[in-house]
PDB file of C-alpha atoms in Angstrom:
ATOM      1  CA  MET C   1     273.088 151.385 110.756  1.00  0.00           C
ATOM      2  CA  GLU C   2     269.871 153.377 110.961  1.00  0.00           C
ATOM      3  CA  LYS C   3     267.240 151.824 108.694  1.00  0.00           C
ATOM      4  CA  LEU C   4     265.237 154.915 107.822  1.00  0.00           C
ATOM      5  CA  GLN C   5     265.776 158.592 108.456  1.00  0.00           C
ATOM      6  CA  LEU C   6     263.578 161.444 107.295  1.00  0.00           C
ATOM      7  CA  GLY C   7     265.395 164.787 107.205  1.00  0.00           C
ATOM      8  CA  ARG C   8     263.111 167.759 106.707  1.00  0.00           C
ATOM      9  CA  LYS C   9     264.215 171.373 106.746  1.00  0.00           C
ATOM     10  CA  ARG C  10     262.407 174.573 105.822  1.00  0.00           C
ATOM     11  CA  LYS C  11     263.593 176.922 103.125  1.00  0.00           C
ATOM     12  CA  THR C  12     265.304 179.913 104.698  1.00  0.00           C
ATOM     13  CA  ASP C  13     264.291 183.489 103.885  1.00  0.00           C
ATOM     14  CA  ALA C  14     267.800 184.094 102.540  1.00  0.00           C
ATOM     15  CA  GLU C  15     267.397 181.294 100.009  1.00  0.00           C
ATOM     16  CA  LYS C  16     263.904 182.189  98.712  1.00  0.00           C
ATOM     17  CA  PRO C  17     264.805 185.148  96.441  1.00  0.00           C
ATOM     18  CA  ARG C  18     267.585 183.104  94.818  1.00  0.00           C
ATOM     19  CA  MET C  19     265.359 180.233  93.697  1.00  0.00           C
ATOM     20  CA  ASP C  20     263.889 181.560  90.437  1.00  0.00           C
ATOM     21  CA  PRO C  21     267.115 182.399  88.535  1.00  0.00           C
ATOM     22  CA  LEU C  22     268.862 179.327  89.927  1.00  0.00           C
ATOM     23  CA  MET C  23     265.928 177.141  88.950  1.00  0.00           C
ATOM     24  CA  ARG C  24     266.023 178.376  85.379  1.00  0.00           C
ATOM     25  CA  ALA C  25     269.760 177.768  85.049  1.00  0.00           C
ATOM     26  CA  LEU C  26     269.810 174.333  86.633  1.00  0.00           C
ATOM     27  CA  LYS C  27     266.634 173.198  84.912  1.00  0.00           C
ATOM     28  CA  ALA C  28     268.339 174.017  81.634  1.00  0.00           C
ATOM     29  CA  LEU C  29     271.365 172.071  82.818  1.00  0.00           C
ATOM     30  CA  HIS C  30     269.482 169.024  84.029  1.00  0.00           C
ATOM     31  CA  SER C  31     267.034 167.909  81.350  1.00  0.00           C
ATOM     32  CA  ALA C  32     265.577 168.534  77.921  1.00  0.00           C
ATOM     33  CA  GLY C  33     262.378 169.487  79.711  1.00  0.00           C
ATOM     34  CA  SER C  34     259.633 168.411  77.293  1.00  0.00           C
ATOM     35  CA  PRO C  35     258.796 165.764  74.687  1.00  0.00           C
ATOM     36  CA  GLU C  36     258.930 168.446  72.008  1.00  0.00           C
ATOM     37  CA  ALA C  37     262.651 168.858  72.809  1.00  0.00           C
ATOM     38  CA  MET C  38     263.443 165.247  71.840  1.00  0.00           C
ATOM     39  CA  THR C  39     264.277 166.020  68.202  1.00  0.00           C
ATOM     40  CA  PRO C  40     267.896 165.346  67.165  1.00  0.00           C
ATOM     41  CA  GLU C  41     268.540 169.072  66.791  1.00  0.00           C
ATOM     42  CA  GLU C  42     267.108 169.964  70.196  1.00  0.00           C
ATOM     43  CA  LEU C  43     268.916 167.097  71.901  1.00  0.00           C
ATOM     44  CA  GLU C  44     272.218 168.187  70.413  1.00  0.00           C
ATOM     45  CA  HIS C  45     271.552 171.758  71.539  1.00  0.00           C
ATOM     46  CA  GLN C  46     270.659 170.527  75.049  1.00  0.00           C
ATOM     47  CA  ARG C  47     273.770 168.351  75.325  1.00  0.00           C
ATOM     48  CA  ARG C  48     276.025 171.152  74.140  1.00  0.00           C
ATOM     49  CA  ASN C  49     274.507 173.547  76.673  1.00  0.00           C
ATOM     50  CA  GLN C  50     274.964 170.985  79.441  1.00  0.00           C
ATOM     51  CA  GLU C  51     278.649 170.718  78.630  1.00  0.00           C
ATOM     52  CA  ILE C  52     279.096 174.495  78.744  1.00  0.00           C
ATOM     53  CA  LEU C  53     276.905 175.173  81.780  1.00  0.00           C
ATOM     54  CA  GLY C  54     278.409 172.286  83.718  1.00  0.00           C
ATOM     55  CA  ARG C  55     281.922 173.537  83.163  1.00  0.00           C
ATOM     56  CA  LEU C  56     280.908 177.071  84.137  1.00  0.00           C
ATOM     57  CA  THR C  57     278.971 176.189  87.295  1.00  0.00           C
ATOM     58  CA  ALA C  58     281.052 173.336  88.727  1.00  0.00           C
ATOM     59  CA  PRO C  59     282.872 174.375  91.935  1.00  0.00           C
ATOM     60  CA  MET C  60     286.368 173.355  90.827  1.00  0.00           C
ATOM     61  CA  ALA C  61     288.465 175.410  93.277  1.00  0.00           C
ATOM     62  CA  GLY C  62     291.085 173.148  94.814  1.00  0.00           C
ATOM     63  CA  MET C  63     290.310 170.377  92.327  1.00  0.00           C
ATOM     64  CA  GLU C  64     292.245 168.567  89.635  1.00  0.00           C
ATOM     65  CA  TYR C  65     290.407 167.359  86.555  1.00  0.00           C
ATOM     66  CA  GLU C  66     291.910 164.675  84.314  1.00  0.00           C
ATOM     67  CA  GLU C  67     290.133 163.439  81.205  1.00  0.00           C
ATOM     68  CA  LEU C  68     290.836 159.936  79.858  1.00  0.00           C
ATOM     69  CA  SER C  69     289.324 157.250  77.675  1.00  0.00           C
ATOM     70  CA  ILE C  70     288.069 153.857  78.790  1.00  0.00           C
ATOM     71  CA  GLY C  71     288.304 152.139  75.439  1.00  0.00           C
ATOM     72  CA  THR C  72     286.380 154.578  73.256  1.00  0.00           C
ATOM     73  CA  MET C  73     284.308 155.982  76.140  1.00  0.00           C
ATOM     74  CA  PRO C  74     285.223 159.448  77.464  1.00  0.00           C
ATOM     75  CA  ALA C  75     285.750 159.586  81.224  1.00  0.00           C
ATOM     76  CA  ALA C  76     287.309 161.901  83.789  1.00  0.00           C
ATOM     77  CA  TRP C  77     288.833 161.881  87.256  1.00  0.00           C
ATOM     78  CA  THR C  78     287.955 164.697  89.646  1.00  0.00           C
ATOM     79  CA  ARG C  79     290.389 164.899  92.571  1.00  0.00           C
ATOM     80  CA  LEU C  80     291.441 167.177  95.375  1.00  0.00           C
ATOM     81  CA  LYS C  81     294.729 168.909  94.602  1.00  0.00           C
ATOM     82  CA  ALA C  82     295.965 168.166  98.114  1.00  0.00           C
ATOM     83  CA  PRO C  83     297.191 164.542  98.334  1.00  0.00           C
ATOM     84  CA  HIS C  84     295.080 162.394 100.644  1.00  0.00           C
ATOM     85  CA  GLY C  85     296.345 158.843 100.102  1.00  0.00           C
ATOM     86  CA  ASP C  86     292.871 157.261 100.366  1.00  0.00           C
ATOM     87  CA  ARG C  87     292.278 154.367  97.989  1.00  0.00           C
ATOM     88  CA  ARG C  88     288.511 154.714  98.155  1.00  0.00           C
ATOM     89  CA  VAL C  89     286.803 156.114  95.070  1.00  0.00           C
ATOM     90  CA  ILE C  90     283.366 157.134  93.830  1.00  0.00           C
ATOM     91  CA  LEU C  91     282.003 155.919  90.495  1.00  0.00           C
ATOM     92  CA  TYR C  92     279.529 158.610  89.451  1.00  0.00           C
ATOM     93  CA  CYS C  93     276.666 157.873  87.024  1.00  0.00           C
ATOM     94  CA  HIS C  94     275.190 161.132  85.716  1.00  0.00           C
ATOM     95  CA  GLY C  95     271.514 161.823  85.163  1.00  0.00           C
ATOM     96  CA  GLY C  96     269.665 163.327  82.215  1.00  0.00           C
ATOM     97  CA  GLY C  97     266.895 160.835  81.456  1.00  0.00           C
ATOM     98  CA  TYR C  98     269.336 158.598  79.560  1.00  0.00           C
ATOM     99  CA  THR C  99     269.002 161.071  76.673  1.00  0.00           C
ATOM    100  CA  SER C 100     271.368 163.826  77.805  1.00  0.00           C
ATOM    101  CA  GLY C 101     274.296 164.384  80.135  1.00  0.00           C
ATOM    102  CA  ASN C 102     278.035 164.399  79.536  1.00  0.00           C
ATOM    103  CA  LEU C 103     281.352 165.038  81.258  1.00  0.00           C
ATOM    104  CA  GLY C 104     280.627 168.748  81.551  1.00  0.00           C
ATOM    105  CA  TYR C 105     277.333 168.052  83.295  1.00  0.00           C
ATOM    106  CA  SER C 106     279.082 165.519  85.544  1.00  0.00           C
ATOM    107  CA  ARG C 107     281.568 168.094  86.832  1.00  0.00           C
ATOM    108  CA  VAL C 108     278.998 169.770  89.095  1.00  0.00           C
ATOM    109  CA  LEU C 109     278.320 166.801  91.361  1.00  0.00           C
ATOM    110  CA  SER C 110     281.667 165.068  90.866  1.00  0.00           C
ATOM    111  CA  SER C 111     283.476 168.143  92.212  1.00  0.00           C
ATOM    112  CA  LYS C 112     281.075 168.428  95.153  1.00  0.00           C
ATOM    113  CA  LEU C 113     281.489 164.729  95.947  1.00  0.00           C
ATOM    114  CA  ALA C 114     285.273 164.951  95.813  1.00  0.00           C
ATOM    115  CA  HIS C 115     285.243 168.033  98.038  1.00  0.00           C
ATOM    116  CA  VAL C 116     283.077 166.628 100.845  1.00  0.00           C
ATOM    117  CA  THR C 117     284.447 163.068 100.874  1.00  0.00           C
ATOM    118  CA  GLY C 118     288.076 163.546  99.849  1.00  0.00           C
ATOM    119  CA  TYR C 119     287.660 160.585  97.489  1.00  0.00           C
ATOM    120  CA  ASP C 120     288.690 160.594  93.839  1.00  0.00           C
ATOM    121  CA  VAL C 121     285.592 160.580  91.609  1.00  0.00           C
ATOM    122  CA  LEU C 122     285.423 158.809  88.252  1.00  0.00           C
ATOM    123  CA  SER C 123     282.678 160.026  85.920  1.00  0.00           C
ATOM    124  CA  PHE C 124     282.023 158.558  82.482  1.00  0.00           C
ATOM    125  CA  GLU C 125     280.126 159.582  79.368  1.00  0.00           C
ATOM    126  CA  TYR C 126     277.885 156.620  78.630  1.00  0.00           C
ATOM    127  CA  ARG C 127     276.130 156.352  75.290  1.00  0.00           C
ATOM    128  CA  LEU C 128     272.777 158.149  75.138  1.00  0.00           C
ATOM    129  CA  ALA C 129     269.338 157.334  73.779  1.00  0.00           C
ATOM    130  CA  PRO C 130     267.637 157.525  71.396  1.00  0.00           C
ATOM    131  CA  GLU C 131     270.776 156.889  69.313  1.00  0.00           C
ATOM    132  CA  HIS C 132     271.883 154.214  71.784  1.00  0.00           C
ATOM    133  CA  PRO C 133     268.912 152.797  73.729  1.00  0.00           C
ATOM    134  CA  TYR C 134     269.010 150.160  76.472  1.00  0.00           C
ATOM    135  CA  PRO C 135     271.318 148.351  77.201  1.00  0.00           C
ATOM    136  CA  ALA C 136     274.083 150.651  75.909  1.00  0.00           C
ATOM    137  CA  ALA C 137     274.304 152.736  79.104  1.00  0.00           C
ATOM    138  CA  VAL C 138     274.388 149.610  81.282  1.00  0.00           C
ATOM    139  CA  GLU C 139     277.191 148.116  79.198  1.00  0.00           C
ATOM    140  CA  ASP C 140     279.146 151.352  79.548  1.00  0.00           C
ATOM    141  CA  ALA C 141     278.617 151.427  83.320  1.00  0.00           C
ATOM    142  CA  MET C 142     279.983 147.906  83.530  1.00  0.00           C
ATOM    143  CA  ARG C 143     282.949 149.018  81.438  1.00  0.00           C
ATOM    144  CA  ALA C 144     283.663 151.824  83.914  1.00  0.00           C
ATOM    145  CA  TRP C 145     283.354 149.391  86.834  1.00  0.00           C
ATOM    146  CA  ASP C 146     285.765 146.955  85.197  1.00  0.00           C
ATOM    147  CA  TYR C 147     288.212 149.797  84.619  1.00  0.00           C
ATOM    148  CA  LEU C 148     288.301 150.489  88.360  1.00  0.00           C
ATOM    149  CA  MET C 149     288.773 146.802  89.111  1.00  0.00           C
ATOM    150  CA  TYR C 150     291.625 146.697  86.579  1.00  0.00           C
ATOM    151  CA  ARG C 151     293.184 149.675  88.357  1.00  0.00           C
ATOM    152  CA  GLY C 152     293.197 147.566  91.529  1.00  0.00           C
ATOM    153  CA  TYR C 153     290.639 149.390  93.664  1.00  0.00           C
ATOM    154  CA  GLY C 154     288.498 146.403  94.584  1.00  0.00           C
ATOM    155  CA  ALA C 155     284.738 146.526  95.025  1.00  0.00           C
ATOM    156  CA  GLU C 156     285.076 147.261  98.752  1.00  0.00           C
ATOM    157  CA  ASN C 157     286.804 150.551  97.848  1.00  0.00           C
ATOM    158  CA  VAL C 158     284.101 151.826  95.466  1.00  0.00           C
ATOM    159  CA  THR C 159     280.946 153.801  96.225  1.00  0.00           C
ATOM    160  CA  VAL C 160     278.570 154.004  93.255  1.00  0.00           C
ATOM    161  CA  THR C 161     276.673 157.297  93.047  1.00  0.00           C
ATOM    162  CA  GLY C 162     273.943 158.368  90.679  1.00  0.00           C
ATOM    163  CA  ASP C 163     271.399 161.153  90.260  1.00  0.00           C
ATOM    164  CA  SER C 164     268.038 160.692  88.515  1.00  0.00           C
ATOM    165  CA  ALA C 165     268.572 158.298  85.587  1.00  0.00           C
ATOM    166  CA  GLY C 166     272.098 157.844  86.934  1.00  0.00           C
ATOM    167  CA  GLY C 167     270.498 156.442  90.088  1.00  0.00           C
ATOM    168  CA  ASN C 168     268.625 153.977  87.903  1.00  0.00           C
ATOM    169  CA  LEU C 169     271.899 153.068  86.220  1.00  0.00           C
ATOM    170  CA  ALA C 170     273.682 152.604  89.556  1.00  0.00           C
ATOM    171  CA  LEU C 171     270.992 150.165  90.698  1.00  0.00           C
ATOM    172  CA  VAL C 172     271.026 148.226  87.437  1.00  0.00           C
ATOM    173  CA  LEU C 173     274.828 148.017  87.606  1.00  0.00           C
ATOM    174  CA  CYS C 174     274.462 146.364  91.016  1.00  0.00           C
ATOM    175  CA  ARG C 175     271.904 143.954  89.542  1.00  0.00           C
ATOM    176  CA  ARG C 176     274.363 142.972  86.826  1.00  0.00           C
ATOM    177  CA  LEU C 177     277.185 142.471  89.313  1.00  0.00           C
ATOM    178  CA  LYS C 178     274.960 140.367  91.552  1.00  0.00           C
ATOM    179  CA  ALA C 179     273.754 138.223  88.643  1.00  0.00           C
ATOM    180  CA  ALA C 180     277.363 137.596  87.607  1.00  0.00           C
ATOM    181  CA  GLY C 181     278.302 136.525  91.136  1.00  0.00           C
ATOM    182  CA  ARG C 182     280.712 139.432  91.499  1.00  0.00           C
ATOM    183  CA  TRP C 183     281.477 141.588  94.534  1.00  0.00           C
ATOM    184  CA  MET C 184     279.143 144.510  95.116  1.00  0.00           C
ATOM    185  CA  PRO C 185     280.184 148.133  95.755  1.00  0.00           C
ATOM    186  CA  ARG C 186     280.912 149.342  99.264  1.00  0.00           C
ATOM    187  CA  ALA C 187     277.834 151.589  99.171  1.00  0.00           C
ATOM    188  CA  LEU C 188     275.213 153.266  97.001  1.00  0.00           C
ATOM    189  CA  LEU C 189     274.524 157.000  97.130  1.00  0.00           C
ATOM    190  CA  LEU C 190     271.399 157.909  95.159  1.00  0.00           C
ATOM    191  CA  MET C 191     270.045 161.422  94.545  1.00  0.00           C
ATOM    192  CA  SER C 192     266.442 161.594  93.312  1.00  0.00           C
ATOM    193  CA  PRO C 193     266.810 158.163  91.670  1.00  0.00           C
ATOM    194  CA  TRP C 194     264.484 157.104  88.854  1.00  0.00           C
ATOM    195  CA  THR C 195     263.596 153.584  89.976  1.00  0.00           C
ATOM    196  CA  ASP C 196     260.205 152.785  88.420  1.00  0.00           C
ATOM    197  CA  MET C 197     259.682 153.358  84.701  1.00  0.00           C
ATOM    198  CA  THR C 198     256.079 152.134  85.021  1.00  0.00           C
ATOM    199  CA  MET C 199     255.367 155.459  86.794  1.00  0.00           C
ATOM    200  CA  SER C 200     253.127 153.669  89.289  1.00  0.00           C
ATOM    201  CA  GLY C 201     253.954 155.889  92.282  1.00  0.00           C
ATOM    202  CA  ALA C 202     251.351 158.308  93.647  1.00  0.00           C
ATOM    203  CA  SER C 203     253.737 161.264  93.384  1.00  0.00           C
ATOM    204  CA  TYR C 204     253.532 161.176  89.569  1.00  0.00           C
ATOM    205  CA  ARG C 205     249.947 162.365  90.001  1.00  0.00           C
ATOM    206  CA  GLU C 206     249.967 164.140  93.352  1.00  0.00           C
ATOM    207  CA  ARG C 207     253.081 166.319  92.947  1.00  0.00           C
ATOM    208  CA  VAL C 208     252.759 167.506  89.360  1.00  0.00           C
ATOM    209  CA  GLU C 209     251.913 171.050  90.438  1.00  0.00           C
ATOM    210  CA  SER C 210     254.702 171.288  93.021  1.00  0.00           C
ATOM    211  CA  ASP C 211     257.526 169.923  90.828  1.00  0.00           C
ATOM    212  CA  PRO C 212     259.353 172.806  89.106  1.00  0.00           C
ATOM    213  CA  MET C 213     261.771 170.546  87.221  1.00  0.00           C
ATOM    214  CA  LEU C 214     260.068 167.500  85.701  1.00  0.00           C
ATOM    215  CA  THR C 215     256.736 166.579  84.135  1.00  0.00           C
ATOM    216  CA  PRO C 216     255.122 163.175  83.528  1.00  0.00           C
ATOM    217  CA  GLU C 217     255.219 163.935  79.805  1.00  0.00           C
ATOM    218  CA  TYR C 218     258.990 164.347  79.945  1.00  0.00           C
ATOM    219  CA  ILE C 219     259.404 161.068  81.849  1.00  0.00           C
ATOM    220  CA  GLU C 220     257.250 159.295  79.262  1.00  0.00           C
ATOM    221  CA  ALA C 221     259.306 160.772  76.411  1.00  0.00           C
ATOM    222  CA  VAL C 222     262.714 159.805  77.771  1.00  0.00           C
ATOM    223  CA  ARG C 223     261.647 156.315  78.831  1.00  0.00           C
ATOM    224  CA  ARG C 224     260.290 155.743  75.311  1.00  0.00           C
ATOM    225  CA  ALA C 225     263.621 156.877  73.861  1.00  0.00           C
ATOM    226  CA  TYR C 226     265.580 154.583  76.185  1.00  0.00           C
ATOM    227  CA  ALA C 227     263.322 151.533  76.639  1.00  0.00           C
ATOM    228  CA  GLY C 228     261.451 151.466  73.334  1.00  0.00           C
ATOM    229  CA  ASP C 229     258.868 148.685  73.334  1.00  0.00           C
ATOM    230  CA  ARG C 230     260.452 146.701  76.191  1.00  0.00           C
ATOM    231  CA  ASP C 231     258.407 145.629  79.188  1.00  0.00           C
ATOM    232  CA  LEU C 232     258.749 148.472  81.673  1.00  0.00           C
ATOM    233  CA  HIS C 233     258.370 145.977  84.535  1.00  0.00           C
ATOM    234  CA  ASP C 234     261.776 144.532  83.640  1.00  0.00           C
ATOM    235  CA  PRO C 235     264.016 145.214  86.671  1.00  0.00           C
ATOM    236  CA  ASP C 236     266.783 146.299  84.296  1.00  0.00           C
ATOM    237  CA  LEU C 237     264.487 149.245  83.513  1.00  0.00           C
ATOM    238  CA  SER C 238     262.607 149.480  86.826  1.00  0.00           C
ATOM    239  CA  PRO C 239     265.059 148.177  89.446  1.00  0.00           C
ATOM    240  CA  LEU C 240     262.506 148.908  92.181  1.00  0.00           C
ATOM    241  CA  LEU C 241     260.605 145.851  90.936  1.00  0.00           C
ATOM    242  CA  GLY C 242     263.571 143.453  91.123  1.00  0.00           C
ATOM    243  CA  ASP C 243     265.292 141.447  93.829  1.00  0.00           C
ATOM    244  CA  LEU C 244     267.261 143.907  95.966  1.00  0.00           C
ATOM    245  CA  GLY C 245     268.666 141.344  98.372  1.00  0.00           C
ATOM    246  CA  SER C 246     272.404 141.610  99.105  1.00  0.00           C
ATOM    247  CA  PHE C 247     272.580 145.163  97.779  1.00  0.00           C
ATOM    248  CA  PRO C 248     275.101 147.426  99.526  1.00  0.00           C
ATOM    249  CA  PRO C 249     274.207 149.963 102.230  1.00  0.00           C
ATOM    250  CA  THR C 250     272.293 152.776 100.540  1.00  0.00           C
ATOM    251  CA  LEU C 251     271.660 156.463 101.136  1.00  0.00           C
ATOM    252  CA  ILE C 252     268.748 157.959  99.208  1.00  0.00           C
ATOM    253  CA  GLN C 253     268.207 161.726  99.063  1.00  0.00           C
ATOM    254  CA  VAL C 254     265.082 163.274  97.557  1.00  0.00           C
ATOM    255  CA  GLY C 255     263.097 166.508  97.640  1.00  0.00           C
ATOM    256  CA  ASP C 256     259.471 166.436  98.725  1.00  0.00           C
ATOM    257  CA  HIS C 257     258.372 168.485  95.678  1.00  0.00           C
ATOM    258  CA  GLU C 258     259.341 165.821  93.134  1.00  0.00           C
ATOM    259  CA  ILE C 259     257.113 163.715  90.935  1.00  0.00           C
ATOM    260  CA  LEU C 260     259.823 161.068  91.455  1.00  0.00           C
ATOM    261  CA  TYR C 261     259.355 161.190  95.232  1.00  0.00           C
ATOM    262  CA  SER C 262     257.568 157.816  95.225  1.00  0.00           C
ATOM    263  CA  ASP C 263     260.503 156.243  93.395  1.00  0.00           C
ATOM    264  CA  SER C 264     262.738 157.067  96.359  1.00  0.00           C
ATOM    265  CA  ALA C 265     260.271 156.279  99.142  1.00  0.00           C
ATOM    266  CA  SER C 266     259.302 152.950  97.576  1.00  0.00           C
ATOM    267  CA  LEU C 267     262.938 152.029  96.989  1.00  0.00           C
ATOM    268  CA  ALA C 268     263.756 152.691 100.637  1.00  0.00           C
ATOM    269  CA  ALA C 269     260.859 150.470 101.728  1.00  0.00           C
ATOM    270  CA  ALA C 270     261.888 147.715  99.306  1.00  0.00           C
ATOM    271  CA  LEU C 271     265.508 147.796 100.457  1.00  0.00           C
ATOM    272  CA  ARG C 272     264.454 147.581 104.103  1.00  0.00           C
ATOM    273  CA  ALA C 273     262.179 144.659 103.253  1.00  0.00           C
ATOM    274  CA  ALA C 274     265.199 142.967 101.651  1.00  0.00           C
ATOM    275  CA  HIS C 275     267.215 143.603 104.878  1.00  0.00           C
ATOM    276  CA  VAL C 276     269.530 146.090 103.166  1.00  0.00           C
ATOM    277  CA  PRO C 277     270.720 148.962 105.415  1.00  0.00           C
ATOM    278  CA  CYS C 278     269.109 152.082 103.985  1.00  0.00           C
ATOM    279  CA  ARG C 279     268.719 155.722 104.927  1.00  0.00           C
ATOM    280  CA  LEU C 280     266.141 157.961 103.273  1.00  0.00           C
ATOM    281  CA  GLU C 281     266.620 161.719 103.591  1.00  0.00           C
ATOM    282  CA  VAL C 282     263.718 163.909 102.467  1.00  0.00           C
ATOM    283  CA  SER C 283     264.368 167.648 102.110  1.00  0.00           C
ATOM    284  CA  GLU C 284     261.289 169.844 102.471  1.00  0.00           C
ATOM    285  CA  GLY C 285     260.628 172.321  99.696  1.00  0.00           C
ATOM    286  CA  MET C 286     263.320 170.828  97.461  1.00  0.00           C
ATOM    287  CA  TRP C 287     263.159 169.635  93.886  1.00  0.00           C
ATOM    288  CA  HIS C 288     264.807 167.111  91.592  1.00  0.00           C
ATOM    289  CA  VAL C 289     268.569 166.778  92.220  1.00  0.00           C
ATOM    290  CA  PHE C 290     268.645 169.955  94.295  1.00  0.00           C
ATOM    291  CA  GLN C 291     272.186 168.988  95.330  1.00  0.00           C
ATOM    292  CA  MET C 292     273.440 170.588  92.117  1.00  0.00           C
ATOM    293  CA  PHE C 293     272.432 174.059  93.284  1.00  0.00           C
ATOM    294  CA  PRO C 294     274.727 176.439  95.227  1.00  0.00           C
ATOM    295  CA  ILE C 295     272.350 176.600  98.223  1.00  0.00           C
ATOM    296  CA  LYS C 296     272.578 175.674 101.893  1.00  0.00           C
ATOM    297  CA  LYS C 297     270.367 172.608 101.646  1.00  0.00           C
ATOM    298  CA  ALA C 298     272.529 171.226  98.859  1.00  0.00           C
ATOM    299  CA  ALA C 299     275.652 171.697 100.969  1.00  0.00           C
ATOM    300  CA  ALA C 300     273.943 170.039 103.929  1.00  0.00           C
ATOM    301  CA  ALA C 301     272.917 167.083 101.780  1.00  0.00           C
ATOM    302  CA  MET C 302     276.454 166.622 100.495  1.00  0.00           C
ATOM    303  CA  GLU C 303     277.848 166.765 104.020  1.00  0.00           C
ATOM    304  CA  SER C 304     275.298 164.177 105.104  1.00  0.00           C
ATOM    305  CA  ALA C 305     276.454 161.927 102.257  1.00  0.00           C
ATOM    306  CA  ALA C 306     280.053 162.218 103.455  1.00  0.00           C
ATOM    307  CA  ARG C 307     278.990 161.314 107.024  1.00  0.00           C
ATOM    308  CA  PHE C 308     277.079 158.314 105.711  1.00  0.00           C
ATOM    309  CA  LEU C 309     280.200 156.972 104.021  1.00  0.00           C
ATOM    310  CA  LEU C 310     282.309 157.574 107.119  1.00  0.00           C
ATOM    311  CA  GLU C 311     279.865 155.568 109.223  1.00  0.00           C
ATOM    312  CA  LEU C 312     280.213 152.418 107.112  1.00  0.00           C
TER     313      LEU C 312
END
């Protein structure tokens, strides 16, 4: 498998006039946006809007959506209506800085993933900070993993996917599985993953002006809500800083306008150093989790993800 691939494409003239209204809508969908929005009232408002906007914007044509409970945790299957008979599945960990995100939010990427891969996608509503700080989300991710194992899929049938904080969660889930001596997923698919809570990467300083989605102040606020006073060098918070040996083949997608760009680039380098097959795709002019947008570069990124899984 190719160790490192940089994919750069220019924004087309047809896409440029659509960016501003789309950016406002998806920025509202993706994160609380500022430390001032971390009050209980604002968080509840943000989470409620995510549920509504996610359900409205998710491309659900040709899809089936089945909600369920894993114990007390809400979860949902997103499937193609046409039967496909493939036993491979995607376990999707949503983003939102560990402080927001829900099943409605998850529908946008879960439906896109199901469409391009043909796989059934299981999303789950893990407990959120600050009400439920670390390790609540990790425990819930393990609960979702165990549910798939109980259903008889087997680790070799499961791709774990995550965007932003969900990418962090996907990596920490693999750490937990490895530490327990359990089988790892077939692959990891990470979109703009948050891998380093110490914020040591150069992009946190160098790309502040170019990032239309996130700010360092927001990252500081959500990490404080999730990690509290814990050592941010702990690999369960900053998986970039842990042992990545024996991790599954990984595709990382990131936009070059992100303050989290370094998190992706450094993760790719660390995985290669640990002899893990890894592909890094960088999209020029793109922002945090641009795959959620109804634009050509998002569609191309999703198609590339499907090809990556077919190549394994």
